[in-house]
CSV table of C-alpha atoms in Angstrom, one decimal:
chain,number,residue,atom,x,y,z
A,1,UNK,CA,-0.3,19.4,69.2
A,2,UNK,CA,-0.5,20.5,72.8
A,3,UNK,CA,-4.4,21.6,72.3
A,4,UNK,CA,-4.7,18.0,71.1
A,5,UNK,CA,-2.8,16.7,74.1
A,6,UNK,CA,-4.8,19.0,76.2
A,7,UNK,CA,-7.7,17.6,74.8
A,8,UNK,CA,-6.7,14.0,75.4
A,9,UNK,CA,-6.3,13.2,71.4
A,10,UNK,CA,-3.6,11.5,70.6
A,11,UNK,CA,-1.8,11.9,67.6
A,12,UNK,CA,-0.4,7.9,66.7
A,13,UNK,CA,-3.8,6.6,68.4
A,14,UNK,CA,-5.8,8.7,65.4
A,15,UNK,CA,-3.2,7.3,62.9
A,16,UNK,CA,-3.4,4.2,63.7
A,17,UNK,CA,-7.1,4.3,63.6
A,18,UNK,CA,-6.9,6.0,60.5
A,19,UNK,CA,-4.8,3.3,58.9
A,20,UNK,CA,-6.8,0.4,60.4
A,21,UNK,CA,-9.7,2.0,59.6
A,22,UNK,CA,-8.6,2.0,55.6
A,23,UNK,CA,-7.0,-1.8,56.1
A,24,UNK,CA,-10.5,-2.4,57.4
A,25,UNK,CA,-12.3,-0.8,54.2
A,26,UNK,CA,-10.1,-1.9,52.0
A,27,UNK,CA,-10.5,-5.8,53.1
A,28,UNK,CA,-14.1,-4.9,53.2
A,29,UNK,CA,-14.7,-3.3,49.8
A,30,UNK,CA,-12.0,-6.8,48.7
A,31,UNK,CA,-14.1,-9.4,50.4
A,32,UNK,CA,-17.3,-8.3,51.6
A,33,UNK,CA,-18.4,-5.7,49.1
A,34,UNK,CA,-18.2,-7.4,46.1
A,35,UNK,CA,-20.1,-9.9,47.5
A,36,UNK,CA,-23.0,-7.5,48.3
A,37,UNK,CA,-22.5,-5.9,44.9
A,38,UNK,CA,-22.9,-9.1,43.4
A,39,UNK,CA,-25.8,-10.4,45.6
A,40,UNK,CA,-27.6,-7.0,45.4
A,41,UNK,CA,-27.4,-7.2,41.3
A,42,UNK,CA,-28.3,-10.8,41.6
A,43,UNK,CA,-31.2,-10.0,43.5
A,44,UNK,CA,-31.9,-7.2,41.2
A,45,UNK,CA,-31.7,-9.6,38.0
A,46,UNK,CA,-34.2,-12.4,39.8
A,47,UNK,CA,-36.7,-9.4,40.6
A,48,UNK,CA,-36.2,-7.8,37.2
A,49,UNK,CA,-36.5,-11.7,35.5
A,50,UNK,CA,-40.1,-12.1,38.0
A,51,UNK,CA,-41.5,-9.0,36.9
A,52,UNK,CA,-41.0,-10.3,33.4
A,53,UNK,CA,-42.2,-13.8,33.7
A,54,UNK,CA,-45.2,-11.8,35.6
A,55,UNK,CA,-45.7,-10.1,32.8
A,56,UNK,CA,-45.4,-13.0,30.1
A,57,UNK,CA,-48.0,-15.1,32.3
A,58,UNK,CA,-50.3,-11.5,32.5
A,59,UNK,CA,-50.0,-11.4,28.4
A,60,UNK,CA,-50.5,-15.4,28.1
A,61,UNK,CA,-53.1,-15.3,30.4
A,62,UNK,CA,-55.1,-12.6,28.5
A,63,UNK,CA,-54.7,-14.5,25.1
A,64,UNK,CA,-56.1,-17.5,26.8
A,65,UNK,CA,-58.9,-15.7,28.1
A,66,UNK,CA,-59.0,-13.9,24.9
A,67,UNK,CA,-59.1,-17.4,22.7
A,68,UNK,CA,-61.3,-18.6,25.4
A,69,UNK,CA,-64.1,-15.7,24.8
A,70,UNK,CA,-63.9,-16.4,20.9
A,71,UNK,CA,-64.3,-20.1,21.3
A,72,UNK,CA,-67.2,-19.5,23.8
A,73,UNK,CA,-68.8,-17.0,20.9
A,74,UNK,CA,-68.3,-19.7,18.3
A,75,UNK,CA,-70.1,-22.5,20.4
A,76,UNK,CA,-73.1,-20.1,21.1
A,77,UNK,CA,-73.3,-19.4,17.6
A,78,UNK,CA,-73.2,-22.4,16.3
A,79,UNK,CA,-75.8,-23.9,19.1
A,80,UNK,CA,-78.0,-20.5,17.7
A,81,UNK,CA,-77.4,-22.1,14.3
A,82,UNK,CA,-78.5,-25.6,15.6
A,83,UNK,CA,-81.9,-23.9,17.6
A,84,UNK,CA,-82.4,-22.3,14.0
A,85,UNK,CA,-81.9,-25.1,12.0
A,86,UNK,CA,-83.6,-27.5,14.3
A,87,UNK,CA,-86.9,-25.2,14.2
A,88,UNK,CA,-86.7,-25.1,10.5
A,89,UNK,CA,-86.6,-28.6,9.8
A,90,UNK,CA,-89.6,-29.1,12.7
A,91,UNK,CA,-91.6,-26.3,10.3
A,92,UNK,CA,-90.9,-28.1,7.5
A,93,UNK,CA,-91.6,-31.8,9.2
A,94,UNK,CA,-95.0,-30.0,10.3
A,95,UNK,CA,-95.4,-28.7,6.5
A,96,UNK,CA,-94.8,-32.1,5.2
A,97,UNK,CA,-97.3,-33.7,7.8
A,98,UNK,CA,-99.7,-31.4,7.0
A,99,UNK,CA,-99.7,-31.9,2.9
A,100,UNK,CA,-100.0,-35.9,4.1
A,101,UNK,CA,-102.8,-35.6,5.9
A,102,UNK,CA,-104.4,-33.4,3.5
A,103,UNK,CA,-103.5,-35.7,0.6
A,104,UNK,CA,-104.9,-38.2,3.0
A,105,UNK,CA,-108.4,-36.8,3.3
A,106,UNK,CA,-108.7,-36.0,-0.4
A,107,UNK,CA,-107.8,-39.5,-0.7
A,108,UNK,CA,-110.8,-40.8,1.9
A,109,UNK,CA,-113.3,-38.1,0.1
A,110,UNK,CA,-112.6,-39.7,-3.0
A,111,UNK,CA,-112.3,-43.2,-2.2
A,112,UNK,CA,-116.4,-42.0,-0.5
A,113,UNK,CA,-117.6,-40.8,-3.0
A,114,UNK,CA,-116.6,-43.6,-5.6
A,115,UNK,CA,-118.7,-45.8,-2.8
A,116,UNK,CA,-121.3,-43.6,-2.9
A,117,UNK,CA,-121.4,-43.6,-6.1
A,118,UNK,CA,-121.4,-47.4,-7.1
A,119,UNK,CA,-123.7,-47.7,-4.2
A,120,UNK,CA,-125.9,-45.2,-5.5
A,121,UNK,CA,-125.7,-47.7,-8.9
A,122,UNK,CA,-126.3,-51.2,-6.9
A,123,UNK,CA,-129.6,-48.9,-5.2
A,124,UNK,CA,-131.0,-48.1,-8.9
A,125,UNK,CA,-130.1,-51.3,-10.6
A,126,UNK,CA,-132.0,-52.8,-7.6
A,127,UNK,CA,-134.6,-50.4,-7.7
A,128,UNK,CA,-135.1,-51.1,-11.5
A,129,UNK,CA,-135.3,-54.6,-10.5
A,130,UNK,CA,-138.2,-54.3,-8.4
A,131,UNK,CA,-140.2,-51.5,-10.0
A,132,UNK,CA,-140.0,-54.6,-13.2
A,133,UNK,CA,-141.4,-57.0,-11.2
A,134,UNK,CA,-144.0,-54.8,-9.6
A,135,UNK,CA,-145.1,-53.3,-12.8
A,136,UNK,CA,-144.7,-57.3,-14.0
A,137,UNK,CA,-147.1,-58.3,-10.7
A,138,UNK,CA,-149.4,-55.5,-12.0
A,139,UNK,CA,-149.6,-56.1,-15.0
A,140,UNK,CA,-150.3,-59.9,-14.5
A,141,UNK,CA,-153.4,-58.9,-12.1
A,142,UNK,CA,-154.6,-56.3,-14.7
A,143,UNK,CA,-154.5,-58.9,-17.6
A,144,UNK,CA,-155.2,-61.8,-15.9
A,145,UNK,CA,-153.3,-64.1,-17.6
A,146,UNK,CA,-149.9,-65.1,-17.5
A,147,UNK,CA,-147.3,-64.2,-20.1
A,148,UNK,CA,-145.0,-66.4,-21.5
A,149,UNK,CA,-141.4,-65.4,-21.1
A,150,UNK,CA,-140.3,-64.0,-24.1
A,151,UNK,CA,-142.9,-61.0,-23.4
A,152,UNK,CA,-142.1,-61.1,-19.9
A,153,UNK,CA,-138.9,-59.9,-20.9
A,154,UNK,CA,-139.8,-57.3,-23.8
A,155,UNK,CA,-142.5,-55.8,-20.8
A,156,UNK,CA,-140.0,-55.1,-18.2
A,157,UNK,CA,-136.9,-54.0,-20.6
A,158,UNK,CA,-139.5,-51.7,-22.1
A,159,UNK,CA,-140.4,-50.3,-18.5
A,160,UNK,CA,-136.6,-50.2,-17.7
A,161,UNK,CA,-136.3,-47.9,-20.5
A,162,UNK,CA,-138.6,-45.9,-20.3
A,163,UNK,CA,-137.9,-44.9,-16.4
A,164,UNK,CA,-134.1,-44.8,-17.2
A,165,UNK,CA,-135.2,-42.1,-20.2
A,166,UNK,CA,-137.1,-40.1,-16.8
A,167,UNK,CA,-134.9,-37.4,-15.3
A,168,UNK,CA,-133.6,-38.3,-12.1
């Protein structure tokens, strides 16, 4: 005790520092401790809870852009399907247009040569016609008389027939 006296320590001074020192703790730890316990933990909760709802919006957020990505592959497919389908009706609109028009012209060839052809007819019957009366007017010079009309009519169906029986 005197080395402590010598030293200029004294002995109630570090007891009563002693014991208000563990008053001091122990009204800390009562009062001010479990306060910080409890906010520290609460903290640590809210921080644990944010790094979970982080995590929930990471894992939403990649099923979105997951759903996303198959619903933007199922539009451009089916817009592929539409360019596809849309250049298989326009081949078979141009097929279709094609067979019309051809069906068309076989029509116009054969409506032609039906004209032709009863043209053709008018243009012999015609012809007939006047190859009669000129062999008729001939025939009148070369005689010299007129005939009555009953062999008029024998003269030029005999000269009809007999250029209808030459080969055309």
């Amino acid at each position: 005790m005197d080395i402590l006296h010598q030293l200029g320590i004294d002995p109630k001074v570090i007891l009563i520092q002693i014991i208000g020192f563990l008053i001091l703790f122990a009204v800390l730890k009562k009062f001010l401790f479990g306060k910080v316990g409890e906010l520290l933990s609460s903290r640590q909760k809210e921080i644990k809870d944010n790094q979970a709802q982080i995590e929930r919006q990471k894992e939403d957020t990649q099923k979105l852009k997951e759903e996303y990505e198959k619903h933007l592959a199922k539009i451009e497919e089916e817009i592929r399907e539409r360019i596809a389908q849309s250049i298989k009706e326009g081949q078979e609109d141009k097929e279709e247009i094609i067979q019309e028009a051809r069906e068309e012209a076989r029509k116009v060839m054969e409506k032609a040569k039906e004209q032709i052809e009863i043209e053709k007819e008018k243009a012999k019957v015609e012809l007939h016609k006047e190859v009669a009366n000129l062999a008729l007017l001939a025939a009148s010079k070369v005689i010299g008389e007129t005939l009555d009309e009953a062999t008029h009519r024998r003269l030029i169906n005999d000269f009809i027939e007999g250029i209808e029986e030459l080969p055309s």
